[in-house]
């Protein structure tokens, strides 16, 4: 846990969030500034900077995270209508919080290419 990291502080409960799912490896909570009618962030409890910092040892954790994305999509009712999953990485990737997070966006038509 990094005491400087916003999402580590959310994991620790030091900063409030609206959680929609949690287990021993990941938590999911609503984005404070939603970019779609539904906008959920799914993160590992353990601090990982980004996809660019992933190690071989993180493979099972990331597989679990993706499976829980499916679970949350079903739980929140957008698995069938569709949704966008986004992992922003680094400055040019648009990452603003340095703790790996999967955006789940749903409830409107998405477009391609993204901005
Ligand atoms: P990034 O730009 O790094 O891919 O995404 C960071 C996301 O975190 C943004 O969508 C932003 O709205 C969200 N965010 C930033 N600070 C907070 C916060 O304190 N609480 C919650 N729930 N979301 C946050
Ligand atoms: Zn962190």
PDB file of C-alpha atoms and ligand atoms in Angstrom:
ATOM      1  CA  UNK A   1       0.000   0.000   0.000  1.00  0.00           C
ATOM      2  CA  UNK A   2       1.254   3.388  -0.966  1.00  0.00           C
ATOM      3  CA  UNK A   3      -0.025   6.083   1.381  1.00  0.00           C
ATOM      4  CA  UNK A   4       0.379   8.580  -1.467  1.00  0.00           C
ATOM      5  CA  UNK A   5      -1.793   6.594  -3.850  1.00  0.00           C
ATOM      6  CA  UNK A   6      -5.417   7.711  -4.180  1.00  0.00           C
ATOM      7  CA  UNK A   7      -6.735   4.260  -5.047  1.00  0.00           C
ATOM      8  CA  UNK A   8      -4.708   2.550  -2.282  1.00  0.00           C
ATOM      9  CA  UNK A   9      -6.442   4.977   0.075  1.00  0.00           C
ATOM     10  CA  UNK A  10      -9.815   3.999  -1.413  1.00  0.00           C
ATOM     11  CA  UNK A  11      -8.902   0.307  -0.895  1.00  0.00           C
ATOM     12  CA  UNK A  12      -8.022   1.112   2.733  1.00  0.00           C
ATOM     13  CA  UNK A  13     -11.313   2.970   3.219  1.00  0.00           C
ATOM     14  CA  UNK A  14      -9.523   6.232   4.021  1.00  0.00           C
ATOM     15  CA  UNK A  15     -11.334   7.874   1.112  1.00  0.00           C
ATOM     16  CA  UNK A  16     -15.014   6.993   0.697  1.00  0.00           C
ATOM     17  CA  UNK A  17     -16.294   5.345  -2.452  1.00  0.00           C
ATOM     18  CA  UNK A  18     -19.461   3.642  -3.604  1.00  0.00           C
ATOM     19  CA  UNK A  19     -18.394   0.019  -3.865  1.00  0.00           C
ATOM     20  CA  UNK A  20     -20.307  -2.304  -6.154  1.00  0.00           C
ATOM     21  CA  UNK A  21     -18.110  -5.400  -5.687  1.00  0.00           C
ATOM     22  CA  UNK A  22     -15.184  -6.556  -3.558  1.00  0.00           C
ATOM     23  CA  UNK A  23     -13.296  -9.725  -2.757  1.00  0.00           C
ATOM     24  CA  UNK A  24      -9.879 -10.595  -1.383  1.00  0.00           C
ATOM     25  CA  UNK A  25      -8.056  -9.534  -4.571  1.00  0.00           C
ATOM     26  CA  UNK A  26     -10.031  -6.715  -6.217  1.00  0.00           C
ATOM     27  CA  UNK A  27     -12.536  -3.969  -5.481  1.00  0.00           C
ATOM     28  CA  UNK A  28     -14.919  -2.106  -7.790  1.00  0.00           C
ATOM     29  CA  UNK A  29     -16.459   1.296  -7.158  1.00  0.00           C
ATOM     30  CA  UNK A  30     -18.307   4.011  -9.072  1.00  0.00           C
ATOM     31  CA  UNK A  31     -16.216   6.648 -10.839  1.00  0.00           C
ATOM     32  CA  UNK A  32     -16.536  10.063  -9.186  1.00  0.00           C
ATOM     33  CA  UNK A  33     -16.840  11.744 -12.585  1.00  0.00           C
ATOM     34  CA  UNK A  34     -18.804   9.316 -14.753  1.00  0.00           C
ATOM     35  CA  UNK A  35     -18.198   9.379 -18.504  1.00  0.00           C
ATOM     36  CA  UNK A  36     -21.273   7.221 -19.175  1.00  0.00           C
ATOM     37  CA  UNK A  37     -24.555   6.425 -17.368  1.00  0.00           C
ATOM     38  CA  UNK A  38     -22.695   3.571 -15.703  1.00  0.00           C
ATOM     39  CA  UNK A  39     -18.974   4.028 -14.991  1.00  0.00           C
ATOM     40  CA  UNK A  40     -17.253   1.608 -12.643  1.00  0.00           C
ATOM     41  CA  UNK A  41     -13.557   1.264 -11.806  1.00  0.00           C
ATOM     42  CA  UNK A  42     -12.238  -2.221 -11.045  1.00  0.00           C
ATOM     43  CA  UNK A  43      -8.830  -2.328  -9.359  1.00  0.00           C
ATOM     44  CA  UNK A  44      -6.482  -4.807  -7.690  1.00  0.00           C
ATOM     45  CA  UNK A  45      -6.208  -4.270  -3.924  1.00  0.00           C
ATOM     46  CA  UNK A  46      -2.443  -4.555  -4.272  1.00  0.00           C
ATOM     47  CA  UNK A  47      -0.700  -1.503  -5.703  1.00  0.00           C
ATOM     48  CA  UNK A  48       0.320  -2.012  -9.340  1.00  0.00           C
ATOM     49  CA  UNK A  49       1.192   1.157 -11.236  1.00  0.00           C
ATOM     50  CA  UNK A  50      -0.214   0.203 -14.623  1.00  0.00           C
ATOM     51  CA  UNK A  51      -0.332  -2.467 -17.332  1.00  0.00           C
ATOM     52  CA  UNK A  52       3.235  -1.407 -18.167  1.00  0.00           C
ATOM     53  CA  UNK A  53       4.350  -2.553 -14.690  1.00  0.00           C
ATOM     54  CA  UNK A  54       2.741  -6.011 -14.799  1.00  0.00           C
ATOM     55  CA  UNK A  55       4.923  -9.005 -13.919  1.00  0.00           C
ATOM     56  CA  UNK A  56       4.482 -12.667 -14.878  1.00  0.00           C
ATOM     57  CA  UNK A  57       3.378 -13.266 -11.279  1.00  0.00           C
ATOM     58  CA  UNK A  58       0.393 -10.942 -11.823  1.00  0.00           C
ATOM     59  CA  UNK A  59      -1.170 -13.164 -14.508  1.00  0.00           C
ATOM     60  CA  UNK A  60      -3.617 -14.934 -12.209  1.00  0.00           C
ATOM     61  CA  UNK A  61      -4.639 -11.662 -10.552  1.00  0.00           C
ATOM     62  CA  UNK A  62      -5.330 -10.029 -13.921  1.00  0.00           C
ATOM     63  CA  UNK A  63      -7.266 -13.079 -15.080  1.00  0.00           C
ATOM     64  CA  UNK A  64      -9.340 -12.842 -11.922  1.00  0.00           C
ATOM     65  CA  UNK A  65      -9.880  -9.119 -12.485  1.00  0.00           C
ATOM     66  CA  UNK A  66     -11.233  -9.753 -16.001  1.00  0.00           C
ATOM     67  CA  UNK A  67     -13.561 -12.488 -14.762  1.00  0.00           C
ATOM     68  CA  UNK A  68     -14.897 -10.150 -12.100  1.00  0.00           C
ATOM     69  CA  UNK A  69     -15.475  -7.543 -14.845  1.00  0.00           C
ATOM     70  CA  UNK A  70     -17.835 -10.072 -16.405  1.00  0.00           C
ATOM     71  CA  UNK A  71     -19.467 -10.688 -13.021  1.00  0.00           C
ATOM     72  CA  UNK A  72     -19.997  -6.956 -12.446  1.00  0.00           C
ATOM     73  CA  UNK A  73     -21.407  -6.499 -15.963  1.00  0.00           C
ATOM     74  CA  UNK A  74     -23.957  -9.209 -15.186  1.00  0.00           C
ATOM     75  CA  UNK A  75     -24.681  -7.846 -11.706  1.00  0.00           C
ATOM     76  CA  UNK A  76     -25.193  -4.286 -13.002  1.00  0.00           C
ATOM     77  CA  UNK A  77     -27.275  -5.449 -15.961  1.00  0.00           C
ATOM     78  CA  UNK A  78     -25.139  -4.399 -18.926  1.00  0.00           C
ATOM     79  CA  UNK A  79     -23.546  -7.714 -19.909  1.00  0.00           C
ATOM     80  CA  UNK A  80     -26.062  -8.259 -22.721  1.00  0.00           C
ATOM     81  CA  UNK A  81     -26.449  -4.694 -24.007  1.00  0.00           C
ATOM     82  CA  UNK A  82     -22.672  -4.233 -24.095  1.00  0.00           C
ATOM     83  CA  UNK A  83     -20.028  -2.126 -22.468  1.00  0.00           C
ATOM     84  CA  UNK A  84     -16.573  -0.620 -22.972  1.00  0.00           C
ATOM     85  CA  UNK A  85     -13.559  -1.867 -20.958  1.00  0.00           C
ATOM     86  CA  UNK A  86     -10.570   0.487 -20.843  1.00  0.00           C
ATOM     87  CA  UNK A  87      -7.104   0.335 -19.304  1.00  0.00           C
ATOM     88  CA  UNK A  88      -5.377   3.696 -19.738  1.00  0.00           C
ATOM     89  CA  UNK A  89      -1.600   3.446 -19.380  1.00  0.00           C
ATOM     90  CA  UNK A  90       0.883   6.280 -18.907  1.00  0.00           C
ATOM     91  CA  UNK A  91       0.709   9.897 -20.015  1.00  0.00           C
ATOM     92  CA  UNK A  92      -0.165   9.372 -23.663  1.00  0.00           C
ATOM     93  CA  UNK A  93      -2.588   6.626 -22.659  1.00  0.00           C
ATOM     94  CA  UNK A  94      -4.491   9.183 -20.593  1.00  0.00           C
ATOM     95  CA  UNK A  95      -3.765   7.615 -17.200  1.00  0.00           C
ATOM     96  CA  UNK A  96      -4.227  10.139 -14.389  1.00  0.00           C
ATOM     97  CA  UNK A  97      -4.226   7.816 -11.352  1.00  0.00           C
ATOM     98  CA  UNK A  98      -1.115   5.642 -10.974  1.00  0.00           C
ATOM     99  CA  UNK A  99      -2.839   2.505  -9.670  1.00  0.00           C
ATOM    100  CA  UNK A 100      -3.971   0.078 -12.355  1.00  0.00           C
ATOM    101  CA  UNK A 101      -7.730   0.347 -12.963  1.00  0.00           C
ATOM    102  CA  UNK A 102     -10.117  -1.120 -15.484  1.00  0.00           C
ATOM    103  CA  UNK A 103     -12.862   1.288 -16.539  1.00  0.00           C
ATOM    104  CA  UNK A 104     -16.247  -0.321 -17.204  1.00  0.00           C
ATOM    105  CA  UNK A 105     -18.462   2.079 -19.152  1.00  0.00           C
ATOM    106  CA  UNK A 106     -22.043   1.301 -20.118  1.00  0.00           C
ATOM    107  CA  UNK A 107     -25.512   2.689 -20.710  1.00  0.00           C
ATOM    108  CA  UNK A 108     -24.902   4.567 -23.963  1.00  0.00           C
ATOM    109  CA  UNK A 109     -23.612   3.853 -27.449  1.00  0.00           C
ATOM    110  CA  UNK A 110     -19.794   3.861 -27.496  1.00  0.00           C
ATOM    111  CA  UNK A 111     -17.820   5.078 -30.503  1.00  0.00           C
ATOM    112  CA  UNK A 112     -14.541   4.195 -32.174  1.00  0.00           C
ATOM    113  CA  UNK A 113     -11.823   5.407 -32.332  1.00  0.00           C
ATOM    114  CA  UNK A 114     -11.736   6.719 -28.737  1.00  0.00           C
ATOM    115  CA  UNK A 115     -10.500  10.244 -28.081  1.00  0.00           C
TER     116      UNK A 115
HETATM  117  P1  LIG B   1      -7.567   7.442 -15.597  1.00  0.00           P
HETATM  118  O1  LIG B   1      -7.676   8.818 -16.180  1.00  0.00           O
HETATM  119  O2  LIG B   1      -6.346   7.316 -14.715  1.00  0.00           O
HETATM  120  O3  LIG B   1      -7.694   6.329 -16.585  1.00  0.00           O
HETATM  121  O4  LIG B   1      -8.846   7.255 -14.672  1.00  0.00           O
HETATM  122  C1  LIG B   1      -8.924   7.735 -13.374  1.00  0.00           C
HETATM  123  C2  LIG B   1     -10.391   7.793 -13.013  1.00  0.00           C
HETATM  124  O5  LIG B   1     -10.498   7.930 -11.612  1.00  0.00           O
HETATM  125  C3  LIG B   1     -11.136   8.968 -13.647  1.00  0.00           C
HETATM  126  O6  LIG B   1     -12.215   8.493 -14.443  1.00  0.00           O
HETATM  127  C4  LIG B   1     -11.602   9.787 -12.437  1.00  0.00           C
HETATM  128  O7  LIG B   1     -12.878  10.349 -12.621  1.00  0.00           O
HETATM  129  C5  LIG B   1     -11.586   8.752 -11.330  1.00  0.00           C
HETATM  130  N1  LIG B   1     -11.348   9.300 -10.004  1.00  0.00           N
HETATM  131  C6  LIG B   1     -10.390  10.213  -9.664  1.00  0.00           C
HETATM  132  N2  LIG B   1     -10.437  10.470  -8.348  1.00  0.00           N
HETATM  133  C7  LIG B   1     -11.442   9.695  -7.845  1.00  0.00           C
HETATM  134  C8  LIG B   1     -11.976   9.530  -6.522  1.00  0.00           C
HETATM  135  O8  LIG B   1     -11.531  10.139  -5.540  1.00  0.00           O
HETATM  136  N3  LIG B   1     -13.007   8.671  -6.382  1.00  0.00           N
HETATM  137  C9  LIG B   1     -13.539   7.959  -7.442  1.00  0.00           C
HETATM  138  N4  LIG B   1     -14.563   7.150  -7.192  1.00  0.00           N
HETATM  139  N5  LIG B   1     -13.051   8.100  -8.698  1.00  0.00           N
HETATM  140  C10 LIG B   1     -12.022   8.950  -8.897  1.00  0.00           C
HETATM  141 ZN1  LIG B   2      -2.145   2.277  -5.198  1.00  0.00          ZN
END
